[in-house]
C-alpha positions as a printed NumPy array, in Angstrom:
array([[  0.   ,   0.   ,   0.   ],
       [  1.338,   3.403,  -0.977],
       [  1.317,   6.347,   1.415],
       [  1.034,   9.987,   0.311],
       [  3.85 ,  12.147,   1.582],
       [  3.506,  15.955,   1.36 ],
       [  6.52 ,  17.785,  -0.06 ],
       [  7.733,  21.335,  -0.492],
       [  8.63 ,  22.029,  -4.13 ],
       [ 10.86 ,  24.649,  -5.731],
       [  9.666,  25.246,  -9.291],
       [ 10.691,  27.178, -12.352],
       [  7.783,  28.933, -14.09 ],
       [  8.667,  29.536, -17.723],
       [  7.388,  32.319, -19.976],
       [  5.525,  29.748, -22.13 ],
       [  3.518,  28.581, -19.089],
       [  5.409,  25.355, -18.464],
       [  6.484,  24.424, -14.96 ],
       [  9.705,  22.587, -14.135],
       [ 10.312,  20.988, -10.713],
       [ 13.839,  21.809,  -9.467],
       [ 14.027,  20.631,  -5.837],
       [ 11.881,  18.773,  -3.308],
       [ 12.045,  18.974,   0.465],
       [ 10.844,  15.778,   2.103],
       [ 10.309,  15.065,   5.788],
       [ 12.013,  11.799,   6.74 ],
       [ 10.806,   9.157,   9.174],
       [ 13.014,  10.761,  11.828],
       [ 11.255,  14.124,  11.331],
       [ 14.296,  15.702,   9.671],
       [ 13.862,  17.666,   6.418],
       [ 15.788,  16.396,   3.392],
       [ 16.35 ,  18.439,   0.251],
       [ 16.47 ,  16.466,  -3.005],
       [ 17.598,  17.869,  -6.334],
       [ 15.533,  16.925,  -9.402],
       [ 18.085,  15.718, -11.962],
       [ 15.532,  14.664, -14.594],
       [ 11.785,  14.654, -15.128],
       [  8.997,  13.687, -17.511],
       [  5.811,  15.783, -17.561],
       [  2.849,  13.365, -17.399],
       [  0.216,  16.126, -17.091],
       [ -2.692,  16.628, -19.47 ],
       [ -2.985,  13.036, -20.651],
       [ -6.566,  12.535, -19.48 ],
       [ -8.118,  11.07 , -16.352],
       [ -6.427,   7.916, -15.111],
       [ -5.193,   6.024, -12.068],
       [ -1.467,   5.453, -11.608],
       [  0.046,   2.197, -10.333],
       [  0.397,   3.768,  -6.867],
       [ -3.403,   4.266,  -6.709],
       [ -3.452,   8.024,  -7.304],
       [ -6.294,   9.197,  -9.559],
       [ -5.578,  12.304, -11.643],
       [ -7.517,  14.396, -14.135],
       [ -6.395,  16.921, -16.743],
       [ -6.343,  19.589, -14.015],
       [ -3.59 ,  17.863, -12.028],
       [  0.11 ,  18.398, -12.602],
       [  2.041,  15.122, -12.618],
       [  5.771,  14.589, -13.056],
       [  7.924,  11.484, -12.964],
       [ 11.088,  12.817, -11.32 ],
       [ 14.563,  11.389, -10.949],
       [ 15.949,  12.675,  -7.65 ],
       [ 19.455,  12.909,  -6.246],
       [ 19.135,  11.706,  -2.633],
       [ 22.392,  11.419,  -0.675],
       [ 24.523,  10.191,  -3.602],
       [ 21.739,   7.859,  -4.791],
       [ 19.161,   8.229,  -7.55 ],
       [ 15.484,   7.63 ,  -6.844],
       [ 12.469,   7.886,  -9.178],
       [  9.158,   9.187,  -7.78 ],
       [  5.885,  10.52 ,  -9.112],
       [  5.202,  14.113,  -8.046],
       [  1.553,  15.207,  -7.933],
       [ -0.13 ,  18.598,  -7.538],
       [ -3.73 ,  18.911,  -6.358],
       [ -4.959,  22.337,  -7.508],
       [ -8.069,  22.418,  -5.29 ],
       [ -5.899,  22.595,  -2.16 ],
       [ -2.691,  23.828,  -3.829],
       [ -0.638,  20.963,  -2.388],
       [  2.187,  18.79 ,  -3.705],
       [  2.882,  15.187,  -2.699],
       [  4.737,  12.034,  -3.666],
       [  3.809,   8.452,  -2.864],
       [  6.119,   6.043,  -1.042]])
């Protein structure tokens, strides 16, 4: 079972309206904040309503990115979701 984990996100808003995730700040199990650099991403937004493998349902209004993160000298791939109705970002773990 996947668990939603809220994250702080630093974004780049481009002149053409696109949004690029640059960094995530994630709270660890120990309560400490970890900053993770986004070293690659794929924009999965605007592809219609669907449910991802982690059980998250999205519509065309949601922003969704598959991000490759640099976490303490390791690479990790996560899906990053934005819920516009509450203006919140989260990943699933």
